[in-house]
Short mmCIF file of C-alpha atoms and ligand atoms in Angstrom, two decimals:
data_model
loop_
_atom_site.label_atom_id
_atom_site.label_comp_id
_atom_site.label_asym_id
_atom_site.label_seq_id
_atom_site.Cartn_x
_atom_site.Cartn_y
_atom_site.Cartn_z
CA UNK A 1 -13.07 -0.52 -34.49
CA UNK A 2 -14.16 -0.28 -30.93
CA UNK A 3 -11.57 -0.86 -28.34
CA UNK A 4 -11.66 -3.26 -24.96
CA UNK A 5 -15.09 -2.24 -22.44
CA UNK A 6 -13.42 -3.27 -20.27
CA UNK A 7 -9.62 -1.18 -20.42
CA UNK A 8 -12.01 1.61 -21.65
CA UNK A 9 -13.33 2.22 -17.87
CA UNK A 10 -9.75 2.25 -16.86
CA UNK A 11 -7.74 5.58 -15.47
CA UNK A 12 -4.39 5.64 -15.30
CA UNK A 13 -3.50 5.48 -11.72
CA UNK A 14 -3.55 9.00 -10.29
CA UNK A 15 -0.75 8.48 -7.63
CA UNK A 16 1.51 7.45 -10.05
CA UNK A 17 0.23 10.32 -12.54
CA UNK A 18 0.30 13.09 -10.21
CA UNK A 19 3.74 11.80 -8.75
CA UNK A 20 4.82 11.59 -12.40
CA UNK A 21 3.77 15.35 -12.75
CA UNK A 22 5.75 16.73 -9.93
CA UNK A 23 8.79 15.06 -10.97
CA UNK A 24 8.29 16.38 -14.86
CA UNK A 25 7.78 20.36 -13.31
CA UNK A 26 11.10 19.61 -11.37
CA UNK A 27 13.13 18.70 -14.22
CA UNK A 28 12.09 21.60 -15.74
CA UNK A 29 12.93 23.60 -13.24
CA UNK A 30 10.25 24.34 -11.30
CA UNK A 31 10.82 24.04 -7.45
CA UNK A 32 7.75 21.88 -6.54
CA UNK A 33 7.55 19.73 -3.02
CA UNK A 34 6.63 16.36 -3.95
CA UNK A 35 4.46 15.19 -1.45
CA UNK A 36 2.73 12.56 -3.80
CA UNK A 37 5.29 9.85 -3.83
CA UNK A 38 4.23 6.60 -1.98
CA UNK A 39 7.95 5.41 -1.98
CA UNK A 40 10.29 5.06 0.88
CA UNK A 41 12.78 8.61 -0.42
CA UNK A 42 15.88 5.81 0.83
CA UNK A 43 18.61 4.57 -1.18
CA UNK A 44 18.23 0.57 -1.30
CA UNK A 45 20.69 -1.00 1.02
CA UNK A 46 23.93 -1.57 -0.78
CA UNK A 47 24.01 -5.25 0.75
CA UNK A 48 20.80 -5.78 -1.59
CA UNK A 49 22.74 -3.83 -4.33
CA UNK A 50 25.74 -6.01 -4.53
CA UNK A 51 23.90 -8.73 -4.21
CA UNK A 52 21.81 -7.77 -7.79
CA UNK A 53 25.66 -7.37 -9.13
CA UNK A 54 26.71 -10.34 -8.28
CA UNK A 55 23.35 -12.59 -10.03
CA UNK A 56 24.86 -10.20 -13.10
CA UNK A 57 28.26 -10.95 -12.66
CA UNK A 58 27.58 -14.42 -12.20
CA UNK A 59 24.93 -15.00 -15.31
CA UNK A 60 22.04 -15.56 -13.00
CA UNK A 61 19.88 -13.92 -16.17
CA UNK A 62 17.74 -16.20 -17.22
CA UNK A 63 14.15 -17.36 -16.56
CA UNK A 64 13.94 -18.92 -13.05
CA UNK A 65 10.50 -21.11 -12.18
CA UNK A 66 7.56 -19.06 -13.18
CA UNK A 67 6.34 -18.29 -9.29
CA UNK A 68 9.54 -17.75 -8.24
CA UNK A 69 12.93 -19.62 -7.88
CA UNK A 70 12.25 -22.67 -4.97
CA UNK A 71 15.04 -20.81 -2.46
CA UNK A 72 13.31 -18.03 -2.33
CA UNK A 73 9.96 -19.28 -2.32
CA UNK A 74 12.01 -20.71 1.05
CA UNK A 75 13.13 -17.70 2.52
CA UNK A 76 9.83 -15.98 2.11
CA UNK A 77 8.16 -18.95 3.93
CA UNK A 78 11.21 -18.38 6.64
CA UNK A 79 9.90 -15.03 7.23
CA UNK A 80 6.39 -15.91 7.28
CA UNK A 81 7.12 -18.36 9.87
CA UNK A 82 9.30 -16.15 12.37
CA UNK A 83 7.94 -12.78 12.00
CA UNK A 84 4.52 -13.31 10.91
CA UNK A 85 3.23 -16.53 12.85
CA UNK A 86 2.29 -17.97 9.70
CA UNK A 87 3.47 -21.83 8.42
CA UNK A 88 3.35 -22.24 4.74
CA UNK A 89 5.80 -24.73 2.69
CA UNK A 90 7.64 -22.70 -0.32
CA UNK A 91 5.13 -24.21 -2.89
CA UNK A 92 1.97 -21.93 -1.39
CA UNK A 93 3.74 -18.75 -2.42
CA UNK A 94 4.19 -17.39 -5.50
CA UNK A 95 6.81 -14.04 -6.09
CA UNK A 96 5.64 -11.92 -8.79
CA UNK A 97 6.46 -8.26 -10.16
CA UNK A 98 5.47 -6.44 -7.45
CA UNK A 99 2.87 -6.38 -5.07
CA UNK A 100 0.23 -4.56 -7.06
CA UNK A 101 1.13 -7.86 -9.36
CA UNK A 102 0.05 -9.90 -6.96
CA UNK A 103 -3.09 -8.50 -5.60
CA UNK A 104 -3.78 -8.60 -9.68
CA UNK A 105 -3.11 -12.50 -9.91
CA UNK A 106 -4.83 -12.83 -6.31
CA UNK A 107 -8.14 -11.15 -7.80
CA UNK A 108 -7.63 -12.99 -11.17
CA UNK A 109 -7.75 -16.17 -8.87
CA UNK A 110 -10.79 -15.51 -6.95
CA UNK A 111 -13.58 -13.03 -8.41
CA UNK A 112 -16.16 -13.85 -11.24
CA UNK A 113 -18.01 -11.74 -12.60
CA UNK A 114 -20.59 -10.12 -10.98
CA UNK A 115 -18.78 -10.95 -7.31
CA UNK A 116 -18.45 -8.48 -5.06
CA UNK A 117 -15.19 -7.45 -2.65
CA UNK A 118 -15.81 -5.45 0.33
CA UNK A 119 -12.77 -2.50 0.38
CA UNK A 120 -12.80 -0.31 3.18
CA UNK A 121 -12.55 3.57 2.83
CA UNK A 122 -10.16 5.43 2.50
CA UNK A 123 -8.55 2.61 0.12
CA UNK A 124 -5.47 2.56 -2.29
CA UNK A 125 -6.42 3.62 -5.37
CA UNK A 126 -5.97 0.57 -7.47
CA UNK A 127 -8.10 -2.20 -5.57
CA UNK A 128 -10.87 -1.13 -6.88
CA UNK A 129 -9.88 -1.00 -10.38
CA UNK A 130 -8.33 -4.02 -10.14
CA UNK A 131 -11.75 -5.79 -9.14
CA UNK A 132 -13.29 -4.01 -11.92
CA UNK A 133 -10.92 -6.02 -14.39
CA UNK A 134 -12.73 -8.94 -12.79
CA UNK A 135 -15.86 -7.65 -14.15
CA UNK A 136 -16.58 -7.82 -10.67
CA UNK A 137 -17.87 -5.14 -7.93
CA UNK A 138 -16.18 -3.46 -5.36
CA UNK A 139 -18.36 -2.38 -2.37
CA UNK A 140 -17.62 -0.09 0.00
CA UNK A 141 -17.37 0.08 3.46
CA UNK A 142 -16.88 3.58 5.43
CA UNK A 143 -14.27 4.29 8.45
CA UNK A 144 -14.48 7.67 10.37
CA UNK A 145 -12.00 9.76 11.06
CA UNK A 146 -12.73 10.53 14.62
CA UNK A 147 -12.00 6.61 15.12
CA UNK A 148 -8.73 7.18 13.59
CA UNK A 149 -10.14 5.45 9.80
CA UNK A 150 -9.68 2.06 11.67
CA UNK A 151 -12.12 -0.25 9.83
CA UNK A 152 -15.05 -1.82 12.56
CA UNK A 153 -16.34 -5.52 12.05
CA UNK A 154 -19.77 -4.04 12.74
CA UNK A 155 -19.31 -2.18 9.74
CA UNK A 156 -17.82 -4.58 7.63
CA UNK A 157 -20.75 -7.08 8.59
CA UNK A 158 -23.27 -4.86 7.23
CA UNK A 159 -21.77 -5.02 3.89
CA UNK A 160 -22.03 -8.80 3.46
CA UNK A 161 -24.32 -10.32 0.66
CA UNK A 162 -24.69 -13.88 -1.18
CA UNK A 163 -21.91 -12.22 -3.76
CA UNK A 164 -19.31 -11.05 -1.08
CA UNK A 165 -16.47 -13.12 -2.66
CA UNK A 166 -13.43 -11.62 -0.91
CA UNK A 167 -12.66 -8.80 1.52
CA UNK A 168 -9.71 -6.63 1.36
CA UNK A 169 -7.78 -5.81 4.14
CA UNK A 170 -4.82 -3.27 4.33
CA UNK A 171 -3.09 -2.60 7.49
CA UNK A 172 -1.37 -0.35 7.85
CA UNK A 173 -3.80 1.78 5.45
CA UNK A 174 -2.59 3.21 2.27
CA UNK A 175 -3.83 6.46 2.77
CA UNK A 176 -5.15 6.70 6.16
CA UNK A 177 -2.43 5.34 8.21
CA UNK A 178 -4.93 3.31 10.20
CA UNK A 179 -3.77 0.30 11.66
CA UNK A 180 -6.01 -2.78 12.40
CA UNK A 181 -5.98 -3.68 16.11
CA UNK A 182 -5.52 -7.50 16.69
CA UNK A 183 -9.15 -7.64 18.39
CA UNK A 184 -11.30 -5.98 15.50
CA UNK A 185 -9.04 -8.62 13.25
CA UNK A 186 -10.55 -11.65 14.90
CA UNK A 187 -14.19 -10.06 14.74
CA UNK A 188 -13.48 -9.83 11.28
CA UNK A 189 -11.72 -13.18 10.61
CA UNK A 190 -14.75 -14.73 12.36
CA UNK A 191 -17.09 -12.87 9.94
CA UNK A 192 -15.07 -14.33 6.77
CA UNK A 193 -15.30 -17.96 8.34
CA UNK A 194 -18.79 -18.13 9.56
CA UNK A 195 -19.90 -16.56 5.65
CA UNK A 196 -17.84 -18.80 3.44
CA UNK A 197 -15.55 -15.14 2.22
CA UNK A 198 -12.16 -15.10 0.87
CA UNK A 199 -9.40 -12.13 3.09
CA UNK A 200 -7.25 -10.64 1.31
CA UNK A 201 -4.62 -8.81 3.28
CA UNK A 202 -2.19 -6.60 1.71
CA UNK A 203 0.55 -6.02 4.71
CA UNK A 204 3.19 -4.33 2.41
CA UNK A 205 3.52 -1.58 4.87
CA UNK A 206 3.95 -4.00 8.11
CA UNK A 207 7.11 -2.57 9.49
CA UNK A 208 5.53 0.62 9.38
CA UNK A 209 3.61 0.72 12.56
CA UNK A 210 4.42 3.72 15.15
CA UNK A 211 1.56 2.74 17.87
CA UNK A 212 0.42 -0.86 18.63
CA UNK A 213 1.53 -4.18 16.73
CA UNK A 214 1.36 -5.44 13.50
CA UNK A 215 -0.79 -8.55 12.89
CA UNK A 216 -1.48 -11.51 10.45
CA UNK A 217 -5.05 -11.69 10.04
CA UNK A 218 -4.22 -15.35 8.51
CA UNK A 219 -2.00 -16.39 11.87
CA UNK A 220 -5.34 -15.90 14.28
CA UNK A 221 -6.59 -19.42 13.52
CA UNK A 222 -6.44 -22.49 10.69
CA UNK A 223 -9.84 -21.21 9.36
CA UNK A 224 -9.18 -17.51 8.68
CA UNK A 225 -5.79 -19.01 7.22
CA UNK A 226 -7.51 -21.22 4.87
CA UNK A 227 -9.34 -18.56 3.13
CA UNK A 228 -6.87 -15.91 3.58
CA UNK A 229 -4.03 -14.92 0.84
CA UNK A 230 -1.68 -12.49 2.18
CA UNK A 231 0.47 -9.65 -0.02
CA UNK A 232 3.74 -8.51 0.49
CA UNK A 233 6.33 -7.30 -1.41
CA UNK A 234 10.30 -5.97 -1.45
CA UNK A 235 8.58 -1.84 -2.42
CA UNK A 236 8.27 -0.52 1.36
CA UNK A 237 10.06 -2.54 3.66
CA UNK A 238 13.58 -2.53 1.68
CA UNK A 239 13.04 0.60 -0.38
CA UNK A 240 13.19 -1.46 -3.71
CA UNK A 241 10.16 0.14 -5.53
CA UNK A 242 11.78 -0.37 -8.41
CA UNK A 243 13.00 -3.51 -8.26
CA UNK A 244 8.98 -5.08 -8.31
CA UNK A 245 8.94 -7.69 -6.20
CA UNK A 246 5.97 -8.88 -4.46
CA UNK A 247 4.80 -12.23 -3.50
CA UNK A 248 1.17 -13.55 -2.03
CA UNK A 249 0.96 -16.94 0.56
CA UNK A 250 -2.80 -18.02 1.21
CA UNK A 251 -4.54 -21.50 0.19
CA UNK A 252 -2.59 -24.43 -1.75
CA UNK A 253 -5.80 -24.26 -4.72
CA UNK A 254 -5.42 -20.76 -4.79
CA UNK A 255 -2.13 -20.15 -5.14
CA UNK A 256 -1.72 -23.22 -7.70
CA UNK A 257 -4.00 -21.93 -9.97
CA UNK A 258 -1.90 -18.31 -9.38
CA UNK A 259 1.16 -20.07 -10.31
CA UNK A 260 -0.52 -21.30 -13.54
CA UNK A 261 -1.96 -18.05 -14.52
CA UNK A 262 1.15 -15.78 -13.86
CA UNK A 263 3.52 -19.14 -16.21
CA UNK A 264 1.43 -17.31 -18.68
CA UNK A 265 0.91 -13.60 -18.13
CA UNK A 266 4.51 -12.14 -16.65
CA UNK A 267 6.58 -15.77 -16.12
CA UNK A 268 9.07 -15.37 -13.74
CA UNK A 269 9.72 -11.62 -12.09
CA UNK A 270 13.36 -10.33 -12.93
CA UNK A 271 15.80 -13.21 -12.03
CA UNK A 272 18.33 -10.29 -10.81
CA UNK A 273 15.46 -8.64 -8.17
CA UNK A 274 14.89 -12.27 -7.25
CA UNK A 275 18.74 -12.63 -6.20
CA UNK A 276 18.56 -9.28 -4.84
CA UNK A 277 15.33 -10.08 -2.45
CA UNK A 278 17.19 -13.18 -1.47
CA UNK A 279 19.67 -11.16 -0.16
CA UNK A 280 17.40 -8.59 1.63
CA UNK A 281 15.37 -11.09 3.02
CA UNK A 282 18.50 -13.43 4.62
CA UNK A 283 20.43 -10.30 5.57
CA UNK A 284 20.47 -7.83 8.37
CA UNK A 285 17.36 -6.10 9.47
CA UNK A 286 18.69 -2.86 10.59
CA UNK A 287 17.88 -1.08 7.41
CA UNK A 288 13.93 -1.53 8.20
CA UNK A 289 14.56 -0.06 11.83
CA UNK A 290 16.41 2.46 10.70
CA UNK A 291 13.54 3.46 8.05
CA UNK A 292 11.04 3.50 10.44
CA UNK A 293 12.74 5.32 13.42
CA UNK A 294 13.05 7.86 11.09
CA UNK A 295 9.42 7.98 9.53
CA UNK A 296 8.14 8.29 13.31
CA UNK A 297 10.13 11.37 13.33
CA UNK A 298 8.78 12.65 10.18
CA UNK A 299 5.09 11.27 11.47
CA UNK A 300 5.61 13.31 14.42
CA UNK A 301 6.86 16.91 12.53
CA UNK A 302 4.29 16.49 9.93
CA UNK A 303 0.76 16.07 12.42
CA UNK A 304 2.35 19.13 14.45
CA UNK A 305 2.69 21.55 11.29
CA UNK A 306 0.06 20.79 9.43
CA UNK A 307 -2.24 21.37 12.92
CA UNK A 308 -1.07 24.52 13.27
CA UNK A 309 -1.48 25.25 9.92
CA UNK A 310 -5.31 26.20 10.37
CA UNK A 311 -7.92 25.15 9.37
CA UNK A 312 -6.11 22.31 8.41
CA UNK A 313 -6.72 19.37 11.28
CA UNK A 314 -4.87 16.20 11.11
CA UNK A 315 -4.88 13.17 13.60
CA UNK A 316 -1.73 11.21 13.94
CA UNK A 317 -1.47 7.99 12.22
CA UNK A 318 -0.53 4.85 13.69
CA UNK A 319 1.39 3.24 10.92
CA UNK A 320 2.48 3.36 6.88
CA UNK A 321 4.18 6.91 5.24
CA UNK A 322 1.11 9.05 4.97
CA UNK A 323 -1.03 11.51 6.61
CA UNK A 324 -4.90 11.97 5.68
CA UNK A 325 -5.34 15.76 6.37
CA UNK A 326 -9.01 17.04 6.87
CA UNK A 327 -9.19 20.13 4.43
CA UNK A 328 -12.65 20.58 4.54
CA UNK A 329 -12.62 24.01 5.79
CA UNK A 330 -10.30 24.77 2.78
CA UNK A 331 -13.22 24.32 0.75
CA UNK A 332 -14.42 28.17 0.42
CA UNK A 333 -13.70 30.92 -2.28
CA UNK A 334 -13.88 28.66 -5.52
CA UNK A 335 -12.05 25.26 -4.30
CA UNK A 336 -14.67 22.97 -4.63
CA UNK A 337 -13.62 19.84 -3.64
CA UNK A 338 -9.90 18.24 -2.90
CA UNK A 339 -8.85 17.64 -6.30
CA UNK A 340 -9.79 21.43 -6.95
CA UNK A 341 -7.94 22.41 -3.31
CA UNK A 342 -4.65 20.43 -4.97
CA UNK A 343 -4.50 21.97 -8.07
CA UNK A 344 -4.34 25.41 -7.00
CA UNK A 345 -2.11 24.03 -4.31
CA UNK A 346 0.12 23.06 -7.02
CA UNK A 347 -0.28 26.08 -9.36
CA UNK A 348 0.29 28.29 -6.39
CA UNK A 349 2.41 27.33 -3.75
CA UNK A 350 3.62 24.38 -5.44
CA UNK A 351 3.28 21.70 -3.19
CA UNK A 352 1.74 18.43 -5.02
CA UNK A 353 -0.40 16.16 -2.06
CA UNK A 354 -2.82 13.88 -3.71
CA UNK A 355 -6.79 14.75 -3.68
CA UNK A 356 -8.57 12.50 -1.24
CA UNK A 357 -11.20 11.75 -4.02
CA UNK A 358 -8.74 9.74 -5.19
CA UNK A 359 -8.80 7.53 -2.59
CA UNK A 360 -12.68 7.80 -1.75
CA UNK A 361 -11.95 10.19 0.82
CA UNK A 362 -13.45 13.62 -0.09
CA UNK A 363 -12.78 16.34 2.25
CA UNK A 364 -9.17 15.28 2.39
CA UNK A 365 -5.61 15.06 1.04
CA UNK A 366 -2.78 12.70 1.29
CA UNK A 367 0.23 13.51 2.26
CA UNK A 368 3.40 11.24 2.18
CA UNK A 369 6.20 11.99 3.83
CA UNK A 370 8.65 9.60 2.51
CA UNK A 371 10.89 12.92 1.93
CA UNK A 372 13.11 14.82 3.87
CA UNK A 373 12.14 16.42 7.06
CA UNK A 374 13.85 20.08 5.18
CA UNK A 375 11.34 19.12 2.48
CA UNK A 376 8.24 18.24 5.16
CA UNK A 377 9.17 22.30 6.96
CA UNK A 378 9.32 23.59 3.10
CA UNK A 379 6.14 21.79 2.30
CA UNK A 380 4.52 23.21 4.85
CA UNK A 381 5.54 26.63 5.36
CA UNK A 382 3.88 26.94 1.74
CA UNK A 383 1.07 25.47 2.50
CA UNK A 384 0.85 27.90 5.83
CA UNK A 385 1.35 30.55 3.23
CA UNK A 386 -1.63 29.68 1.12
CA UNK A 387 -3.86 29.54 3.61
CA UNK A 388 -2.99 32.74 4.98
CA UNK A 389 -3.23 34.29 1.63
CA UNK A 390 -6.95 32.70 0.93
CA UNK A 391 -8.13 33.92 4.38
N1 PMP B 401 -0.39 -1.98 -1.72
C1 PMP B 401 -0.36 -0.72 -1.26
C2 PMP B 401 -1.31 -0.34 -0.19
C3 PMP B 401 0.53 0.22 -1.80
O1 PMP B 401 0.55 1.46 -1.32
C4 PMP B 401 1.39 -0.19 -2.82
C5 PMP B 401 2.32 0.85 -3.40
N2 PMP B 401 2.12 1.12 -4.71
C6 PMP B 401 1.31 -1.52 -3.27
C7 PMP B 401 0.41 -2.38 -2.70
C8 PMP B 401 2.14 -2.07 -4.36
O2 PMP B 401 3.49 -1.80 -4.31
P1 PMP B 401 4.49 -2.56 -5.27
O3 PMP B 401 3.76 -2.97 -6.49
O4 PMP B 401 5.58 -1.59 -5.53
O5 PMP B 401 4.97 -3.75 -4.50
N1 LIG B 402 1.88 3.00 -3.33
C1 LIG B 402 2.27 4.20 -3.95
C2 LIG B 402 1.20 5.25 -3.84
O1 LIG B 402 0.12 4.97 -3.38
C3 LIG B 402 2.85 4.04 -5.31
C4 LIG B 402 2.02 4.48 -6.46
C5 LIG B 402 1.10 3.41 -6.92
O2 LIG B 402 1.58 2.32 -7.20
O3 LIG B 402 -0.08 3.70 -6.98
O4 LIG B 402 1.44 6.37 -4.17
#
């Protein structure tokens, strides 16, 4: 009996599976860097911790309301209001299991088949799958590297059609880095209003920005917000991976009909992470400055080595926990392509970075440097190694 079309044209996701595969060489004793994990490498606050204990402790372990128990629907809307610029009552959010759950529901909400969403390149690896379980397209839109991978409106217009339902925005950029100045965000907010198209803005890495300032796409006006929906989650900012919590704010309709679908899909996400977000989100923010102080460190190290590490070339990033190396050059004496350059990485100076084909980005790698800045010199010095050994 034939199985689901649909699930058939489905991958497993291959940061998880290569991230998965570094970790099983490890425990069996094989002394691999891991530079595949897209996960902050720090322990979650203990505040956050306690507070997960004490929802146990308490019997706080039952369903809550299916988007999300009302305070913290509140506190969310709290944030959104002083950090964010954005002014949406509790009932326009809905918390699910993580943000890749959300984007899910937020696609569920919008696409029908045969729609198309515009997703800028480089892109996280499971946006476009995700509008494929829409039965709907995702079409691309290019960003160079010698502009830093920052997506241009001029660009993005080009892409447009009758069936552009929804365009995705990430910023910072799972895997580039690239962060979307506030100017090129109106140009593109204006192109969403004056065509009618849905934004969907996935800001999970928000604290993460080095150069520059983060921005709302949805707080530039009340028409980009009313056809914006905006993703966040617990993963990055508190180091709760995890824990899954993510939650998505946009448009009353849309987030209703969320609500609905998720009552019957997931229900409520874990009524201890719920507690334990509560927590994070009321509590202190030094744990998100500390983070970040020291991934502009590791930023910094990383774009120095891995120049000197010729012909590697790698431009600094402005935001997230990744580099995009340029290994193009690498390409010679029977590597092919980047997933070819990785394995043999891997198999022979075991270091395990992520091909850039993964991520539409031939000619590249990613490397995340959510690890230690011993592990970042380690990393490296094998990879120097390599190189000198292929030359
Ligand atoms: N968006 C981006 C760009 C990501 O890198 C991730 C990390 N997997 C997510 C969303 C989802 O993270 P989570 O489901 O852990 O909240
Ligand atoms: N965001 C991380 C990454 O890109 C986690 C893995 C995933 O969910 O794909 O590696």
């Amino acid at each position: 009996m034939s199985l689901s079309k649909k699930l058939s044209e489905i991958a497993a996701s291959p940061t998880l599976a290569l991230n998965s595969k570094a970790k099983d060489l490890s425990a069996k004793g094989v002394d691999v860097v891991n530079f595949t994990a897209g996960e902050p490498d720090f322990d979650t606050p203990d505040f956050i911790k306690e507070a997960a204990m004490e929802a146990i402790r308490s019997g706080f372990t039952k369903y809550t309301a299916a988007p999300g128990m009302p305070e913290l629907r509140e506190a969310i809307a709290k944030k959104l209001r002083h950090e964010n610029g954005l002014d949406y009552p509790g009932s326009q959010i809905v918390v699910s299991c993580g943000g890749k759950h959300s984007l899910y529901n937020v696609f569920q909400a919008l696409c029908n088949p045969g729609d198309e969403v515009i997703v800028p390149t480089p892109f996280w690896v499971s946006y476009s799958e995700q509008v494929k379980l829409c039965s709907s397209k995702p079409v691309f839109v290019g960003t160079r590297e010698e502009n830093g991978f920052r997506l241009l409106a001029e660009d993005l217009e080009k892409r447009v059609s009758s069936k552009t339902k929804a365009i995705l925005l990430n910023s910072p950029c799972n895997p580039t880095g690239a962060v979307i100045d506030r100017k090129e965000l109106k140009k593109i907010a204006s192109i969403a209003v004056e065509n009618g198209i849905y934004v969907v803005s996935d800001e999970i890495y928000e604290y993460l920005v080095y150069e520059g300032e983060h921005v709302s796409i949805a707080s530039l006006g009340d028409e980009i917000r009313e056809r914006t929906i905006t993703v966040n989650g617990a993963s990055k900012a508190y180091s709760m991976t995890g824990w899954r919590i993510g939650w998505a704010a946009g448009p009353a309709d849309v987030m209703k009909m969320i609500g609905n679908f998720q009552s019957h899909t997931t229900s409520n996400p874990a009524s201890i992470s719920q507690k334990a977000y509560l927590a994070a989100l009321n509590g202190p923010r030094d744990s998100i400055h500390r983070m970040r102080d020291e991934f502009r460190k590791r930023r910094d190290l990383i774009v120095t080595r891995l120049n000197e590490a010729r012909p590697i070339s790698c431009i600094k990033p402005h935001g997230s926990f990744y580099v995009f190396p340029n290994v193009s050059a690498c390409l010679t004496g029977g590597i092919r392509d980047s997933m070819s350059f990785s394995r043999k990485l891997l198999e022979e100076a075991r270091v395990a970075v992520v091909p850039g084909s993964a991520f539409g980005g031939e000619g590249h790698v990613r490397i995340s440097y959510a690890c230690s800045k011993e592990t970042i010199e380690k990393g490296i010095d094998r990879i120097v190694d390599f190189l000198k050994k292929r030359s």
